[in-house]
Coordinates of C-alpha atoms in Angstrom, one line a residue:
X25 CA 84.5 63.8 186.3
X26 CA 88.1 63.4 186.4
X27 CA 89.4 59.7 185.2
X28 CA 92.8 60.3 186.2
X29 CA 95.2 63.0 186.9
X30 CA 98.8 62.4 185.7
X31 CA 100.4 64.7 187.6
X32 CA 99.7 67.1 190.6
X33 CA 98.8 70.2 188.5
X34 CA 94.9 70.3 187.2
X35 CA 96.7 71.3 184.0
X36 CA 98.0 67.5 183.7
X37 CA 94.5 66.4 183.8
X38 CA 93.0 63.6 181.7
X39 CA 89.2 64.1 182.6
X40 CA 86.2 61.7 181.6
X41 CA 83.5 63.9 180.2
X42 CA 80.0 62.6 181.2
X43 CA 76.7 64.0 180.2
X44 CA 76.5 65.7 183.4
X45 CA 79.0 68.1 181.6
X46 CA 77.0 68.7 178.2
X47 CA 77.1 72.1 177.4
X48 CA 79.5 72.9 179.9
X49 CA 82.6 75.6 179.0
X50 CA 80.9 76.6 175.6
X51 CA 78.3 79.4 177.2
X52 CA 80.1 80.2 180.6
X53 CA 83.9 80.8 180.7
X54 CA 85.6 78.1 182.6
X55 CA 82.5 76.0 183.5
X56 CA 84.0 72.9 181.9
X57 CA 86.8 70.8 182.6
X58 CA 90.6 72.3 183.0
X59 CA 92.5 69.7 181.6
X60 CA 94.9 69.0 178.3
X61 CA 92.6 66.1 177.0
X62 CA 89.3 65.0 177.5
X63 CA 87.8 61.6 176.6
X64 CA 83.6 61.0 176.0
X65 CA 81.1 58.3 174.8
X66 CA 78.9 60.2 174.1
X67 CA 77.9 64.4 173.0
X68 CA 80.8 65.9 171.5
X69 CA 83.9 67.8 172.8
X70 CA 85.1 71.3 172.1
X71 CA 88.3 73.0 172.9
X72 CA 90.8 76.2 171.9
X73 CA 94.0 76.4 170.2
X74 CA 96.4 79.1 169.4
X75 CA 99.5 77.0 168.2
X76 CA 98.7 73.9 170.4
X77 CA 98.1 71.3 168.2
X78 CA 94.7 69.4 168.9
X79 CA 94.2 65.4 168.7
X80 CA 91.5 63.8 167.6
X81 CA 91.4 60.0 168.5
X82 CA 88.4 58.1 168.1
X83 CA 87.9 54.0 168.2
X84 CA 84.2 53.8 165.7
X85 CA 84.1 50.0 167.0
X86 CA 83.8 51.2 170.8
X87 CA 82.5 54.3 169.8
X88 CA 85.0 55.8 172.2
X89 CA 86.6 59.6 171.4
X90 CA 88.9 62.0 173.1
X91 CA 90.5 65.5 172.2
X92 CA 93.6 66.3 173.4
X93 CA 95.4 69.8 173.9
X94 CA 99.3 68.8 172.4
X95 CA 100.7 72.3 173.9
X96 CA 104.3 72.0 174.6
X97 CA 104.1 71.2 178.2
X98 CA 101.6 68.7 177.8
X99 CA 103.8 66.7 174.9
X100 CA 107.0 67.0 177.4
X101 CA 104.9 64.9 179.4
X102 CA 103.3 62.7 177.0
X103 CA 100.2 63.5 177.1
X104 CA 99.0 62.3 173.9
X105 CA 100.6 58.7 174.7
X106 CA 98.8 58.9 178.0
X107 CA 95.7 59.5 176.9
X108 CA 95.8 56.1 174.4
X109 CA 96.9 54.1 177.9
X110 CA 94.0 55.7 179.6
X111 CA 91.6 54.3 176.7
X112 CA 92.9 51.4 176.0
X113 CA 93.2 50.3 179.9
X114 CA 89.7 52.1 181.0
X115 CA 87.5 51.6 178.2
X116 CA 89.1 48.3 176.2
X117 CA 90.0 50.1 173.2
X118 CA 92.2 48.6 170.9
X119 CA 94.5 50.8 169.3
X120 CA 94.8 49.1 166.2
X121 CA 91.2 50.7 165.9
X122 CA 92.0 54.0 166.8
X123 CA 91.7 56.7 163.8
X124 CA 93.8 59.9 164.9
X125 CA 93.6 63.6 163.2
X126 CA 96.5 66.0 164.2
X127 CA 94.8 69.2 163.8
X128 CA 96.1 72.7 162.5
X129 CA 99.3 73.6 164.8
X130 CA 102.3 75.2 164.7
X131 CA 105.4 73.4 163.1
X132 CA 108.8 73.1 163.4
X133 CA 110.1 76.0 161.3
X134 CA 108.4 78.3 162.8
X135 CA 108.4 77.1 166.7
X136 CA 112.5 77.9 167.8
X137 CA 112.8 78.8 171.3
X138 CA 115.9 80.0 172.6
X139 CA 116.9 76.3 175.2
X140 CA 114.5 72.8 174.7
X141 CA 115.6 70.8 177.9
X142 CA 113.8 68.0 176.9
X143 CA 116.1 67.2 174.0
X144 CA 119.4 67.9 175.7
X145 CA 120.4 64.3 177.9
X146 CA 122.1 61.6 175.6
X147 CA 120.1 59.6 173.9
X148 CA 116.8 61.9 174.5
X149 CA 113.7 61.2 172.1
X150 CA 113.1 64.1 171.2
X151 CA 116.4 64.5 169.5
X152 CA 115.3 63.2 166.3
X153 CA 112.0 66.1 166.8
X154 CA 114.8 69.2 167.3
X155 CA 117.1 71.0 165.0
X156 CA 119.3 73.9 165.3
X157 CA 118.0 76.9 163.9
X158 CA 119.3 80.3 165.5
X159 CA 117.6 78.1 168.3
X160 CA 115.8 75.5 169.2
X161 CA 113.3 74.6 166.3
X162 CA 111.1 72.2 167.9
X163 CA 108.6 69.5 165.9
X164 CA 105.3 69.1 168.2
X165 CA 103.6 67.6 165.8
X166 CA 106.2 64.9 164.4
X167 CA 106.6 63.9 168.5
X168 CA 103.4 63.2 169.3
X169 CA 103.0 61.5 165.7
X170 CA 105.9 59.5 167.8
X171 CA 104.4 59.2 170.8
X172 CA 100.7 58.0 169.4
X173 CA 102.5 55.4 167.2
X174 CA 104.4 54.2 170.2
X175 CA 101.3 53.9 172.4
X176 CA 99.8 50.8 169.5
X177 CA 98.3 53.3 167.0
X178 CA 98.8 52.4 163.3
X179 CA 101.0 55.4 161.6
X180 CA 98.9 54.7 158.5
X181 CA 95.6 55.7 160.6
X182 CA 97.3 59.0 161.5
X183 CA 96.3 61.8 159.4
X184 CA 98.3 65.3 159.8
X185 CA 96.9 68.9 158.9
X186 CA 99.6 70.3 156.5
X187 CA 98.9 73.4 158.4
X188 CA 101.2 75.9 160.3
X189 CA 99.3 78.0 162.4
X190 CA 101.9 80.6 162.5
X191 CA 102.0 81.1 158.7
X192 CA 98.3 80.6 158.0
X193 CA 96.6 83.6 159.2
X194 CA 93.4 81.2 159.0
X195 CA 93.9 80.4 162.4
X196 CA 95.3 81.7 165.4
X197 CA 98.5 82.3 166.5
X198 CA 99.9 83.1 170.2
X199 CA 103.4 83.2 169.0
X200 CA 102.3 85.2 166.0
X201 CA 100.5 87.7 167.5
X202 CA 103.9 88.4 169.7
X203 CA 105.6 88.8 166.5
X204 CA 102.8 91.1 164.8
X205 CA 101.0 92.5 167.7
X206 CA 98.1 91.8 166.1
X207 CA 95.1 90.8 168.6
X208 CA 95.2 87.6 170.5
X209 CA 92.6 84.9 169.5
X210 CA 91.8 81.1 169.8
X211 CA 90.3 79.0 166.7
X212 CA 88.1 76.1 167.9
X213 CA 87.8 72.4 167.5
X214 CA 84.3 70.4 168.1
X215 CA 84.2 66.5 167.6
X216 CA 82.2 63.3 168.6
X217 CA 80.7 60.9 167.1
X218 CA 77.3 60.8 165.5
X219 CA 75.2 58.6 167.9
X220 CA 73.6 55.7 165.9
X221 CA 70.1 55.7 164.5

Protein backbone atom coordinates (compact mmCIF):
# COMPACT_ATOMS: atom_id res chain seq x y z
CA UNK A 1 0.00 0.00 0.00
CA UNK A 2 2.68 2.41 0.28
CA UNK A 3 2.51 5.38 -2.60
CA UNK A 4 5.79 6.77 -1.71
CA UNK A 5 8.16 6.98 1.10
CA UNK A 6 9.79 10.39 1.54
CA UNK A 7 12.40 9.42 3.46
CA UNK A 8 14.19 6.13 4.76
CA UNK A 9 12.25 5.98 8.11
CA UNK A 10 8.50 4.17 7.84
CA UNK A 11 7.64 7.17 9.95
CA UNK A 12 8.16 9.50 6.75
CA UNK A 13 5.64 7.48 5.07
CA UNK A 14 2.99 8.80 2.68
CA UNK A 15 0.89 5.50 2.15
CA UNK A 16 -2.13 5.02 -0.34
CA UNK A 17 -4.92 3.44 1.62
CA UNK A 18 -6.86 0.87 -0.57
CA UNK A 19 -9.83 -1.16 0.44
CA UNK A 20 -7.69 -4.02 1.08
CA UNK A 21 -6.90 -1.99 4.35
CA UNK A 22 -10.66 -1.17 5.42
CA UNK A 23 -10.99 -1.76 8.87
CA UNK A 24 -7.38 -2.09 9.43
CA UNK A 25 -5.65 -0.35 12.78
CA UNK A 26 -9.14 0.48 14.36
CA UNK A 27 -9.80 -3.21 16.05
CA UNK A 28 -6.12 -4.58 16.21
CA UNK A 29 -3.20 -2.30 17.40
CA UNK A 30 -0.87 -1.50 14.70
CA UNK A 31 -2.64 -3.55 11.87
CA UNK A 32 -2.84 -0.46 9.64
CA UNK A 33 -0.45 1.68 8.07
CA UNK A 34 2.70 3.41 10.05
CA UNK A 35 2.88 6.52 8.41
CA UNK A 36 2.36 10.58 9.07
CA UNK A 37 -0.40 10.87 6.31
CA UNK A 38 -2.48 8.72 4.51
CA UNK A 39 -4.42 9.46 1.25
CA UNK A 40 -7.85 7.22 0.11
CA UNK A 41 -10.69 7.30 -2.63
CA UNK A 42 -12.65 5.60 -1.02
CA UNK A 43 -13.85 4.33 3.11
CA UNK A 44 -12.75 6.71 5.47
CA UNK A 45 -9.47 7.26 7.44
CA UNK A 46 -8.89 7.37 11.13
CA UNK A 47 -5.92 8.44 13.17
CA UNK A 48 -4.60 9.68 16.91
CA UNK A 49 -3.41 12.88 18.15
CA UNK A 50 -2.11 14.09 21.39
CA UNK A 51 -0.78 17.67 20.33
CA UNK A 52 -0.10 16.69 16.68
CA UNK A 53 -2.19 18.61 14.66
CA UNK A 54 -4.28 16.51 12.10
CA UNK A 55 -4.99 17.72 8.27
CA UNK A 56 -7.81 17.10 6.60
CA UNK A 57 -7.49 17.72 2.73
CA UNK A 58 -10.06 16.66 0.45
CA UNK A 59 -10.62 17.58 -3.45
CA UNK A 60 -14.97 16.91 -3.67
CA UNK A 61 -14.36 17.24 -7.62
CA UNK A 62 -11.91 14.11 -7.58
CA UNK A 63 -13.37 12.89 -4.65
CA UNK A 64 -9.84 12.44 -3.45
CA UNK A 65 -9.00 12.74 0.66
CA UNK A 66 -6.02 12.31 2.85
CA UNK A 67 -5.29 12.84 6.65
CA UNK A 68 -2.14 13.87 7.75
CA UNK A 69 -0.26 13.54 11.15
CA UNK A 70 1.44 17.49 11.41
CA UNK A 71 3.72 16.21 14.50
CA UNK A 72 6.74 18.30 14.78
CA UNK A 73 9.06 15.96 12.89
CA UNK A 74 6.80 15.50 10.20
CA UNK A 75 6.30 19.48 9.62
CA UNK A 76 10.33 19.85 9.74
CA UNK A 77 10.07 17.85 6.81
CA UNK A 78 7.18 19.10 5.10
CA UNK A 79 5.00 16.74 5.28
CA UNK A 80 1.86 18.50 4.82
CA UNK A 81 3.33 20.19 1.49
CA UNK A 82 4.30 16.73 0.39
CA UNK A 83 1.30 15.17 0.75
CA UNK A 84 -0.52 18.03 -1.74
CA UNK A 85 2.60 17.09 -4.39
CA UNK A 86 1.78 13.54 -3.98
CA UNK A 87 -2.11 14.30 -4.86
CA UNK A 88 -1.77 16.63 -7.15
CA UNK A 89 1.06 14.62 -9.30
CA UNK A 90 -0.65 10.91 -8.50
CA UNK A 91 -4.14 11.53 -8.62
CA UNK A 92 -4.52 14.99 -10.90
CA UNK A 93 -5.90 17.04 -8.18
CA UNK A 94 -5.94 20.52 -8.53
CA UNK A 95 -5.24 22.37 -5.58
CA UNK A 96 -7.23 25.18 -6.19
CA UNK A 97 -10.04 22.49 -5.35
CA UNK A 98 -8.55 21.33 -2.34
CA UNK A 99 -10.67 22.20 0.96
CA UNK A 100 -8.28 21.80 4.07
CA UNK A 101 -9.29 21.57 8.01
CA UNK A 102 -6.40 22.02 10.56
CA UNK A 103 -7.71 20.14 13.33
CA UNK A 104 -7.40 20.63 17.29
CA UNK A 105 -3.49 20.98 18.06
CA UNK A 106 -1.36 22.50 20.14
CA UNK A 107 -0.28 26.17 19.48
CA UNK A 108 2.41 28.37 19.75
CA UNK A 109 2.05 29.60 23.38
CA UNK A 110 1.97 26.75 24.76
CA UNK A 111 4.57 24.54 22.58
CA UNK A 112 8.35 26.24 23.74
CA UNK A 113 11.04 23.86 23.71
CA UNK A 114 14.25 24.61 24.96
CA UNK A 115 16.52 24.83 20.99
CA UNK A 116 14.30 24.71 17.42
CA UNK A 117 17.12 23.98 14.85
CA UNK A 118 14.96 24.40 12.10
CA UNK A 119 14.60 28.15 12.60
CA UNK A 120 18.12 28.92 13.47
CA UNK A 121 20.20 29.30 9.61
CA UNK A 122 19.74 32.89 8.07
CA UNK A 123 16.88 33.39 6.24
CA UNK A 124 15.12 30.06 7.60
CA UNK A 125 11.15 29.84 7.06
CA UNK A 126 10.30 28.98 9.96
CA UNK A 127 11.49 32.23 11.43
CA UNK A 128 8.48 34.04 10.91
CA UNK A 129 6.55 30.55 12.86
CA UNK A 130 9.10 31.09 16.12
CA UNK A 131 9.36 33.53 18.93
CA UNK A 132 11.26 33.82 22.00
CA UNK A 133 9.61 32.91 25.00
CA UNK A 134 11.84 31.47 27.98
CA UNK A 135 12.42 29.26 24.73
CA UNK A 136 11.52 28.38 21.71
CA UNK A 137 7.71 28.93 21.20
CA UNK A 138 7.07 27.18 18.05
CA UNK A 139 3.70 27.76 15.69
CA UNK A 140 2.86 24.19 13.99
CA UNK A 141 -0.10 25.12 12.93
CA UNK A 142 0.71 28.69 11.32
CA UNK A 143 3.73 26.55 9.28
CA UNK A 144 1.95 24.17 7.77
CA UNK A 145 -0.95 26.90 7.15
CA UNK A 146 2.41 28.04 5.23
CA UNK A 147 3.46 25.17 3.82
CA UNK A 148 -0.31 24.03 2.37
CA UNK A 149 -0.64 27.54 0.85
CA UNK A 150 2.66 27.19 -0.75
CA UNK A 151 1.98 23.76 -2.20
CA UNK A 152 -1.26 25.74 -4.57
CA UNK A 153 -3.97 25.65 -1.85
CA UNK A 154 -6.22 28.65 -1.56
CA UNK A 155 -5.56 30.26 2.15
CA UNK A 156 -9.26 31.21 2.04
CA UNK A 157 -10.18 27.29 1.69
CA UNK A 158 -8.11 26.70 4.91
CA UNK A 159 -10.10 26.53 7.88
CA UNK A 160 -8.16 26.41 11.50
CA UNK A 161 -9.54 24.86 14.89
CA UNK A 162 -9.19 27.74 17.34
CA UNK A 163 -8.21 25.01 19.60
CA UNK A 164 -5.12 24.45 21.83
CA UNK A 165 -4.86 21.06 22.90
CA UNK A 166 -2.82 21.89 25.79
CA UNK A 167 -5.30 24.32 27.39
CA UNK A 168 -8.46 22.49 26.38
CA UNK A 169 -8.68 19.55 28.52
CA UNK A 170 -11.27 18.34 25.78
CA UNK A 171 -8.65 16.72 24.11
CA UNK A 172 -5.43 15.16 24.77
CA UNK A 173 -2.33 16.35 25.62
CA UNK A 174 1.28 14.58 25.62
CA UNK A 175 2.93 17.64 26.65
CA UNK A 176 0.19 18.33 29.19
CA UNK A 177 0.06 15.19 30.83
CA UNK A 178 4.09 15.81 31.43
CA UNK A 179 3.08 18.91 33.11
CA UNK A 180 0.14 17.45 35.16
CA UNK A 181 0.90 13.87 35.31
CA UNK A 182 -2.39 13.16 34.58
CA UNK A 183 -2.92 9.86 32.37
CA UNK A 184 -1.67 9.78 28.83
CA UNK A 185 -4.38 9.55 26.11
CA UNK A 186 -5.02 10.04 22.31
CA UNK A 187 -8.43 11.90 20.90
CA UNK A 188 -9.33 10.60 17.45
CA UNK A 189 -10.08 11.90 13.98
CA UNK A 190 -12.26 9.87 11.31
CA UNK A 191 -12.89 11.36 7.76
CA UNK A 192 -13.88 10.43 4.01
CA UNK A 193 -16.14 11.28 1.91
CA UNK A 194 -19.72 10.10 1.65
CA UNK A 195 -19.72 7.84 -1.44
CA UNK A 196 -22.36 9.10 -3.92
CA UNK A 197 -25.95 7.68 -4.22
Amino acid sequence: VAMVSMQAGREEAIHYVGSSFFGKGMCQPDSGPYCEAMIAKDGFLFGVAGDCPQILICDPVGRVFALVHAGRESTVREISRKTVGIMINAFKVNPRNLVVGIGPGIRQDSYVLQTFAPAAPAGSPWQRFVKLAEGVAVDLVGYNRHLLVAAGVSPERIDVADVDTFTDTRFASHRRSKATSESEWRHGCAFGVVPRP
